JSON list of C-alpha atoms in Angstrom, two decimals:
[
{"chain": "A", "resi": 1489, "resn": "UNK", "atom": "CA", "xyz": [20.11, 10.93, -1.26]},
{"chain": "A", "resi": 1490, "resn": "UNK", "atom": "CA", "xyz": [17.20, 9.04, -3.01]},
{"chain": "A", "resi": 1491, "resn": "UNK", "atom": "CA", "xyz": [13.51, 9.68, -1.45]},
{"chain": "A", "resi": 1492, "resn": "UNK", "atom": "CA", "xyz": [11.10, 6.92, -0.33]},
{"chain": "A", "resi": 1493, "resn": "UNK", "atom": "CA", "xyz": [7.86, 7.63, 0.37]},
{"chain": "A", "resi": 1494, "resn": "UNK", "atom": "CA", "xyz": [5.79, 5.90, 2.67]},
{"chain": "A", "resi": 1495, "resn": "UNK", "atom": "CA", "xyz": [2.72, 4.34, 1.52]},
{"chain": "A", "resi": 1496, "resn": "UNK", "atom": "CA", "xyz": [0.36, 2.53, 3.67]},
{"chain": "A", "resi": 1497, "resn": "UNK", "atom": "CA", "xyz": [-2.44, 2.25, 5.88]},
{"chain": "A", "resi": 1498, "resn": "UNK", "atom": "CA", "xyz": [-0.54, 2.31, 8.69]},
{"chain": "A", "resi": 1499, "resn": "UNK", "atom": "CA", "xyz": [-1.31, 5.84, 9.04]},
{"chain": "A", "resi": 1500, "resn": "UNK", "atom": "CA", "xyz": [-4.26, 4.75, 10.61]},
{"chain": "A", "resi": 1501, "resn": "UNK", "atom": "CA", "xyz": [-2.73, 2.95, 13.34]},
{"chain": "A", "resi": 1502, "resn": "UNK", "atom": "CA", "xyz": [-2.91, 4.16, 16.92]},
{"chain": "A", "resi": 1503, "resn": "UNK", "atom": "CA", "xyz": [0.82, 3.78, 17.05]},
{"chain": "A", "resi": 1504, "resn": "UNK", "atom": "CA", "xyz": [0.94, 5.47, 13.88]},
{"chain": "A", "resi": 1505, "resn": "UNK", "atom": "CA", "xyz": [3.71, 8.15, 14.68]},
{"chain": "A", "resi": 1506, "resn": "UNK", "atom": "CA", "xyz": [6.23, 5.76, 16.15]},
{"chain": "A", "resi": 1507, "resn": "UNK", "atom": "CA", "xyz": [5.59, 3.25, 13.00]},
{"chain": "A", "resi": 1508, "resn": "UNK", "atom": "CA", "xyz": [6.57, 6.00, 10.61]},
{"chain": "A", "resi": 1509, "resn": "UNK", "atom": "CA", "xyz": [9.68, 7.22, 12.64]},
{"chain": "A", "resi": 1510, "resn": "UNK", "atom": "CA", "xyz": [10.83, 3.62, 12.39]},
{"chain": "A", "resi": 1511, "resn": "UNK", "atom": "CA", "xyz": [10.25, 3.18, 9.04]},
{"chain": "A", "resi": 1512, "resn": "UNK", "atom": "CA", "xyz": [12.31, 6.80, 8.32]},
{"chain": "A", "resi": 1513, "resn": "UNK", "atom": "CA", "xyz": [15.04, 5.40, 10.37]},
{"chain": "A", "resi": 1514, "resn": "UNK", "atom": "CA", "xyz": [15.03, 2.11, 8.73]},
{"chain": "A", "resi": 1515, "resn": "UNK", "atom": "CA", "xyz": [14.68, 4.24, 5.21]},
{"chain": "A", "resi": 1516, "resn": "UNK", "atom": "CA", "xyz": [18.22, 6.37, 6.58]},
{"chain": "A", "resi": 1517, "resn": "UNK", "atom": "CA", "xyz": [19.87, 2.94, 7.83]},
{"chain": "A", "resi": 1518, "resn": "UNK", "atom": "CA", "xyz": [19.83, 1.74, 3.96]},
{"chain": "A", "resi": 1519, "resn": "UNK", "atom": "CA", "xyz": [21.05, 5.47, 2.53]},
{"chain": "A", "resi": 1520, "resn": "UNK", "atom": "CA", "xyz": [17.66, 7.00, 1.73]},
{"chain": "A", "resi": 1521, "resn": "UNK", "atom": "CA", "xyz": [14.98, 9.41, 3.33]},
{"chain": "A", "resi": 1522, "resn": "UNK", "atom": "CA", "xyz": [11.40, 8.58, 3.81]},
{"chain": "A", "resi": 1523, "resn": "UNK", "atom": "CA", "xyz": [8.86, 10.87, 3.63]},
{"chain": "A", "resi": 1524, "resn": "UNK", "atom": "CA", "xyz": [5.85, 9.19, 5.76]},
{"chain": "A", "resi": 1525, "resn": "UNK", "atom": "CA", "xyz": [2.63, 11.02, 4.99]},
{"chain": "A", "resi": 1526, "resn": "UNK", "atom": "CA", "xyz": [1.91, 12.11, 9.15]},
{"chain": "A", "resi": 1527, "resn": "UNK", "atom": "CA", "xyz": [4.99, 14.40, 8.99]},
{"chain": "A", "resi": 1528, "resn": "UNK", "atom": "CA", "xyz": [2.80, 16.75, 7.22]},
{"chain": "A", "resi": 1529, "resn": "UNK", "atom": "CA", "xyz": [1.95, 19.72, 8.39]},
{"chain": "A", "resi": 1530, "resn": "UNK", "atom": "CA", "xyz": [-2.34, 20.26, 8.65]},
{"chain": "A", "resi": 1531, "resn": "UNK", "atom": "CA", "xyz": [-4.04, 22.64, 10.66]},
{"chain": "A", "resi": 1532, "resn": "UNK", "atom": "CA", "xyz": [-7.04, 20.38, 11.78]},
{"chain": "A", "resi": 1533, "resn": "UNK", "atom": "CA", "xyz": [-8.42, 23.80, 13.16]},
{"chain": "A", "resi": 1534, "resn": "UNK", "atom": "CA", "xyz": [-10.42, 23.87, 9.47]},
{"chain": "A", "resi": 1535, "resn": "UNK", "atom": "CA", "xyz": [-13.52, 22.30, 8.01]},
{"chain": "A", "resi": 1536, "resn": "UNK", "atom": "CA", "xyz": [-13.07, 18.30, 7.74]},
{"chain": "A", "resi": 1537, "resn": "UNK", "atom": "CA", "xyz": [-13.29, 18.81, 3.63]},
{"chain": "A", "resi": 1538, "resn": "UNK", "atom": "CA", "xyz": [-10.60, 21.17, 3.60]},
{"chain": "A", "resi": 1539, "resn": "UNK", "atom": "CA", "xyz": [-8.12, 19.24, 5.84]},
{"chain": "A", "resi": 1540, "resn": "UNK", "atom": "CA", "xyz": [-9.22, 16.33, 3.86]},
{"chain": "A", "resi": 1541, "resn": "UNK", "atom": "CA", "xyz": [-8.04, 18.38, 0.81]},
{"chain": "A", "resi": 1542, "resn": "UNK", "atom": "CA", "xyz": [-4.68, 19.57, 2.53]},
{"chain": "A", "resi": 1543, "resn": "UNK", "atom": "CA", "xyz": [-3.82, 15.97, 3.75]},
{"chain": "A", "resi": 1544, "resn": "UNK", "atom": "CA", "xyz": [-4.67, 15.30, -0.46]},
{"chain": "A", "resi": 1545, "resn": "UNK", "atom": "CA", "xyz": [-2.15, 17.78, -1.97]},
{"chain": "A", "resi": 1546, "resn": "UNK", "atom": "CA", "xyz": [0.16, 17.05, 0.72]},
{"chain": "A", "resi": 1547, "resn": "UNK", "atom": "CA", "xyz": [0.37, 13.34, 0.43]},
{"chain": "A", "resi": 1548, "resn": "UNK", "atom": "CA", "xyz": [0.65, 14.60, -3.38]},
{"chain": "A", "resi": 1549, "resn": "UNK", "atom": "CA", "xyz": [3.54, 16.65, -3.04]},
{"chain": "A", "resi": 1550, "resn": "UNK", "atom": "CA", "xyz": [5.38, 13.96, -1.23]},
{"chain": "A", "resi": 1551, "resn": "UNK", "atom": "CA", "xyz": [4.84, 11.39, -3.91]},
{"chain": "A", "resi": 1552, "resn": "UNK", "atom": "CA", "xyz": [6.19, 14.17, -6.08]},
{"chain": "A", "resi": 1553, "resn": "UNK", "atom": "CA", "xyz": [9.21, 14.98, -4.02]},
{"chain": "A", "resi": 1554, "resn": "UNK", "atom": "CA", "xyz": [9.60, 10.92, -3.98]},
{"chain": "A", "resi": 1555, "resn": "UNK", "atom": "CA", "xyz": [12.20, 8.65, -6.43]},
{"chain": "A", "resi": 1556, "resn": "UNK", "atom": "CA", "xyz": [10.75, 5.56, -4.56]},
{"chain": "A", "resi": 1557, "resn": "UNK", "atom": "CA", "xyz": [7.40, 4.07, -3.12]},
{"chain": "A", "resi": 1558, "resn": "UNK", "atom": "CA", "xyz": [7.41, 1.32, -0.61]},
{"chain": "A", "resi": 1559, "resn": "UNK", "atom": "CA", "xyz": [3.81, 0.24, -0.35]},
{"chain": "A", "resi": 1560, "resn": "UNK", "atom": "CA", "xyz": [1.95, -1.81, 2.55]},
{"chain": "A", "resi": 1561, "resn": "UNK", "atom": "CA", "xyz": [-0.01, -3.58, 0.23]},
{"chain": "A", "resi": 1562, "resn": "UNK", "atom": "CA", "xyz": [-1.71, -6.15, 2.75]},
{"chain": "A", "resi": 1563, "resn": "UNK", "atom": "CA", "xyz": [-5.53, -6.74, 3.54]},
{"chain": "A", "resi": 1564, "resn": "UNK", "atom": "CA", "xyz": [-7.07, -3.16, 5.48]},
{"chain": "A", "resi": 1565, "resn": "UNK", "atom": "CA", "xyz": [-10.34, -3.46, 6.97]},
{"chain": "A", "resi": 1566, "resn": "UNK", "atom": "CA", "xyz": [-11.32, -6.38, 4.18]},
{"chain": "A", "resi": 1567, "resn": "UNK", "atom": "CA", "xyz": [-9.50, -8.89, 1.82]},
{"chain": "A", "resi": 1568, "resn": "UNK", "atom": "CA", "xyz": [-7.94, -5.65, -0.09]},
{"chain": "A", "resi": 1569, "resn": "UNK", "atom": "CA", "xyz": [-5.44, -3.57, 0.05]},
{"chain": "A", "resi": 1570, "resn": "UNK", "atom": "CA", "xyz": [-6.20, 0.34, 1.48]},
{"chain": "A", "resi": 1571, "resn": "UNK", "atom": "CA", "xyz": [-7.94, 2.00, -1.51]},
{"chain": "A", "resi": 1572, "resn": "UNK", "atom": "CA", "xyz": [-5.89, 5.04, -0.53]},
{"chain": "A", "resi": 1573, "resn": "UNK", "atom": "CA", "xyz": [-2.14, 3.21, -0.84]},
{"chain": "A", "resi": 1574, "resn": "UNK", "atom": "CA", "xyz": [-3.56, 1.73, -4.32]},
{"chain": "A", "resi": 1575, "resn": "UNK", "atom": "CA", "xyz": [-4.29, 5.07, -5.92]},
{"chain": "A", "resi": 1576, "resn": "UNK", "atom": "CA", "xyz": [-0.74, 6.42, -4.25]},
{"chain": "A", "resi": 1577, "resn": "UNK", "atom": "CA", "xyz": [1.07, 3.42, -5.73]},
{"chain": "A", "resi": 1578, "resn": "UNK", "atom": "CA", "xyz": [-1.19, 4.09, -9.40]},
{"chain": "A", "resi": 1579, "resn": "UNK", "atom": "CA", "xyz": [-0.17, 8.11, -9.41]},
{"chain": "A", "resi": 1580, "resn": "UNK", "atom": "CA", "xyz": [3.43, 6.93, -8.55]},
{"chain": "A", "resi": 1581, "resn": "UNK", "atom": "CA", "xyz": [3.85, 4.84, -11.18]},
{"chain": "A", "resi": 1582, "resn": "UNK", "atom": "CA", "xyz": [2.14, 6.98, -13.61]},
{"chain": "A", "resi": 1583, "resn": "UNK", "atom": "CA", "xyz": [4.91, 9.82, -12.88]},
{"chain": "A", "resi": 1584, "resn": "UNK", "atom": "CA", "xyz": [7.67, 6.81, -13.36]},
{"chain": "A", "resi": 1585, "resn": "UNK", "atom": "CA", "xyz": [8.47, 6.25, -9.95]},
{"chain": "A", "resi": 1586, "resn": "UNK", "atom": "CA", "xyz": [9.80, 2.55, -8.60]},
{"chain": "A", "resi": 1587, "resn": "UNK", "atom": "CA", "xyz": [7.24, 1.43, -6.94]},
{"chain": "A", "resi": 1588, "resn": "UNK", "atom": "CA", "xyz": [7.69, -1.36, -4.52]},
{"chain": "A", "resi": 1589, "resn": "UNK", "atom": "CA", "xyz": [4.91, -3.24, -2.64]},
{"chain": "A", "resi": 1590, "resn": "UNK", "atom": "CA", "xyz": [4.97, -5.67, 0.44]},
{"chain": "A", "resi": 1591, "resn": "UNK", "atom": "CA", "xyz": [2.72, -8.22, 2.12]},
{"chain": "A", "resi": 1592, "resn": "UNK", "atom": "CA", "xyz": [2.43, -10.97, 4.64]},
{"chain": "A", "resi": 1593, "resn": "UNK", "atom": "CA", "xyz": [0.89, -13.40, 2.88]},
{"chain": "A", "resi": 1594, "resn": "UNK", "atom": "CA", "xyz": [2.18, -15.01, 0.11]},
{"chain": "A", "resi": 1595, "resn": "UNK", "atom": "CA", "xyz": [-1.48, -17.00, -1.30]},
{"chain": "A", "resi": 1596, "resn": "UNK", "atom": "CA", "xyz": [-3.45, -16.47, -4.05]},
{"chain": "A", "resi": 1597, "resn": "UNK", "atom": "CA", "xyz": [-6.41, -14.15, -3.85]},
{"chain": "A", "resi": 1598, "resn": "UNK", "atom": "CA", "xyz": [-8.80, -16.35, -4.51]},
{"chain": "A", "resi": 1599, "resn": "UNK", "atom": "CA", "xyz": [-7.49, -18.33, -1.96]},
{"chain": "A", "resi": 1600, "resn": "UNK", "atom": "CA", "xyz": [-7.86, -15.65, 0.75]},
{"chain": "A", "resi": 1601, "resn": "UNK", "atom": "CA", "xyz": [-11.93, -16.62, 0.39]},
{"chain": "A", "resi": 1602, "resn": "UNK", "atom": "CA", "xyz": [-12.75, -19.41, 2.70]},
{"chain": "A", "resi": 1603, "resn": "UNK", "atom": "CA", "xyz": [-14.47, -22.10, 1.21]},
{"chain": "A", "resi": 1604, "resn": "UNK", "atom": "CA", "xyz": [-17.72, -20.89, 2.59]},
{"chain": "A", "resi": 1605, "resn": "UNK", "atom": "CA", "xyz": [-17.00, -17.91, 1.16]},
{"chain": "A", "resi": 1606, "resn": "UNK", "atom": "CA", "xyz": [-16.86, -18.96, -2.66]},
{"chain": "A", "resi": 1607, "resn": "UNK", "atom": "CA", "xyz": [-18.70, -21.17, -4.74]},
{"chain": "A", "resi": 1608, "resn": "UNK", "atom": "CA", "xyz": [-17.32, -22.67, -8.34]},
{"chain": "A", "resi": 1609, "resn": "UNK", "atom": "CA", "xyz": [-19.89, -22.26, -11.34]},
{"chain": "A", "resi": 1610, "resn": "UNK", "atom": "CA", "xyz": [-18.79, -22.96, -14.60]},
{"chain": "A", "resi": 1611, "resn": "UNK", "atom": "CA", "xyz": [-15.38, -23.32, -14.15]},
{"chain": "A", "resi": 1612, "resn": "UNK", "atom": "CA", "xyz": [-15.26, -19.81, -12.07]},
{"chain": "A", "resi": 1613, "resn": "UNK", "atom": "CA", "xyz": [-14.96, -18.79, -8.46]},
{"chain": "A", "resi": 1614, "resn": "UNK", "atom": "CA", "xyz": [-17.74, -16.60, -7.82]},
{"chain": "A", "resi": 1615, "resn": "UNK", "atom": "CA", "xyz": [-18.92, -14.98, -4.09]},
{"chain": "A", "resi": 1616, "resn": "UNK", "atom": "CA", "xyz": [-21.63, -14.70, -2.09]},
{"chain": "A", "resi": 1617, "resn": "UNK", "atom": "CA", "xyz": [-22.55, -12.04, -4.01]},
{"chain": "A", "resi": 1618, "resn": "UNK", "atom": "CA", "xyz": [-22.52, -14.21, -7.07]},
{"chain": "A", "resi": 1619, "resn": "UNK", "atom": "CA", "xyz": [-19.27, -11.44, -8.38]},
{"chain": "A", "resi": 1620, "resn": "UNK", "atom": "CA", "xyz": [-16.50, -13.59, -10.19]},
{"chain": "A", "resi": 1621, "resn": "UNK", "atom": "CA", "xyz": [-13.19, -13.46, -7.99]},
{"chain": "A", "resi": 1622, "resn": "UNK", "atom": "CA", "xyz": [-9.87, -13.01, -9.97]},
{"chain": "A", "resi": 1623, "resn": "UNK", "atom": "CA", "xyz": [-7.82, -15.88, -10.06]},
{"chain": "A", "resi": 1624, "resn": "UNK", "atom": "CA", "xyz": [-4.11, -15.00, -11.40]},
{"chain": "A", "resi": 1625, "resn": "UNK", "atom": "CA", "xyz": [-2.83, -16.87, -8.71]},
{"chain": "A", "resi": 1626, "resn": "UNK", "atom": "CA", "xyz": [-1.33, -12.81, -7.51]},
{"chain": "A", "resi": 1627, "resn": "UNK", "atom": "CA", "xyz": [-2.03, -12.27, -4.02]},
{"chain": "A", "resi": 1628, "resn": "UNK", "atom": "CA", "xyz": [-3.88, -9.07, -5.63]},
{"chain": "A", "resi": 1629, "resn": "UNK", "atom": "CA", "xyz": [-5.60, -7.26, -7.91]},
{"chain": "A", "resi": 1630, "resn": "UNK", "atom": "CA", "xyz": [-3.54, -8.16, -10.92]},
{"chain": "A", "resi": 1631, "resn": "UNK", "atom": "CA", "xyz": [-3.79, -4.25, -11.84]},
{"chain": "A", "resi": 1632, "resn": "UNK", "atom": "CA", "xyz": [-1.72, -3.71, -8.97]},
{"chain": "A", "resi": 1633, "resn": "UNK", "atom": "CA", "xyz": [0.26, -6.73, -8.83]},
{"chain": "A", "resi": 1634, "resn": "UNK", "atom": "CA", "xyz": [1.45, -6.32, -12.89]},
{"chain": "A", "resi": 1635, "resn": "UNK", "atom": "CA", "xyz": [2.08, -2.55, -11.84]},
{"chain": "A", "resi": 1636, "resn": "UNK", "atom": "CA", "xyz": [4.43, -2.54, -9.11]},
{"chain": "A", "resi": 1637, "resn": "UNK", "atom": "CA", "xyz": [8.17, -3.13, -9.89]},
{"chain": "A", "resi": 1638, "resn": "UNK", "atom": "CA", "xyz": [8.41, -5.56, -7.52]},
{"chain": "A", "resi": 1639, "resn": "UNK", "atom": "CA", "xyz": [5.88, -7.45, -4.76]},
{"chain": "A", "resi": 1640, "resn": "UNK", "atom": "CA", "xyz": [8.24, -8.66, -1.71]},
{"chain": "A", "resi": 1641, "resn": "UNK", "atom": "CA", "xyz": [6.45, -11.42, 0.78]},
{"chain": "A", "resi": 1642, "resn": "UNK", "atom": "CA", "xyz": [7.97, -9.63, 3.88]},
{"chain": "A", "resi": 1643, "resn": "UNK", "atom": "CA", "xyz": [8.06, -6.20, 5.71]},
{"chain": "A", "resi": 1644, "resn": "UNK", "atom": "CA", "xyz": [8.98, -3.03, 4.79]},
{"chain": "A", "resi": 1645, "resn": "UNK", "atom": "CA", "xyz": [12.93, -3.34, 5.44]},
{"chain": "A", "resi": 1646, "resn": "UNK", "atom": "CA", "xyz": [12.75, -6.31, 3.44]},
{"chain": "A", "resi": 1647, "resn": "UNK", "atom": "CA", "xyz": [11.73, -4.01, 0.45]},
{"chain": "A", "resi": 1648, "resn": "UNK", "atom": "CA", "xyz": [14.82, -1.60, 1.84]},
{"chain": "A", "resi": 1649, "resn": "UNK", "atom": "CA", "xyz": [16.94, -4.50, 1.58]},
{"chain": "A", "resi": 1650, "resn": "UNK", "atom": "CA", "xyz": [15.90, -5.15, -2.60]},
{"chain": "A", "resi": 1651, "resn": "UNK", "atom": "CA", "xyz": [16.87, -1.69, -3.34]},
{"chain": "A", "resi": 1652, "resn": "UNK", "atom": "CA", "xyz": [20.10, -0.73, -4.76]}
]
């Protein structure tokens, strides 16, 4: 049975234990297992560096252990994605794993900015902090959009669904 780990800042969630038990269920409903990062073991007895470091090589192994990522890939605490998912979905596709990624919204990311939010100068978007905004027309950073395998506009069974 093919792996699929769990990527996505839904760890972070106050419902975050029942989410991943869904999303395992959902995984064994299609034929696979999922591996969701809080089904790690920690002992949070320790400093806060060296659970930080056990969650790490953990999360690491898992990935490892993985054939598959599913990655929630919508807007955490900002207009990005969790920087946390990113690098999991980078080191997963470094090591050749299908990586997929999912999101809510299907616009542009430079139309995520409000109009207040972005000014055009020269022919470029920039922000209030005069930085130029990408404009691929992804609904990401095109280093993550041009490196997962596929970017589904749904949920995480949708992804499920795409896989053989």
């Amino acid at each position: 049975m093919k792996k699929i780990y769990i990527a996505g800042f839904d760890v972070f969630k106050q419902d975050s234990i029942q989410i991943g038990q869904h999303y395992t269920q959902l995984c064994h409903k299609y034929g696979y297992q999922g591996l969701y990062p809080l089904d790690n073991v920690v002992d949070f007895s320790q400093s806060k560096n060296k659970i930080a470091h056990d969650i790490y090589k953990a999360n690491v192994k898992l990935i490892h252990e993985a054939d598959i990522v599913i990655a929630n890939l919508n807007a955490f605490r900002g207009k990005e994605a969790d920087s946390g998912t990113v690098w999991e979905c980078g080191y997963a596709k470094a090591l050749g794993k299908h990586v997929l990624g999912y999101m809510q919204e299907k616009k542009s990311y430079l139309d995520t900015f409000k109009k207040e939010e972005k000014q055009l100068i020269n022919d470029t978007y920039v922000d209030k902090n005069n930085m130029v905004i990408e404009d691929f027309d992804y609904p990401i950073n095109l280093m993550v959009a041009c490196s997962v395998d596929k970017m589904v506009f749904g949920s995480f069974e949708d992804c499920l669904k795409l896989l053989d």
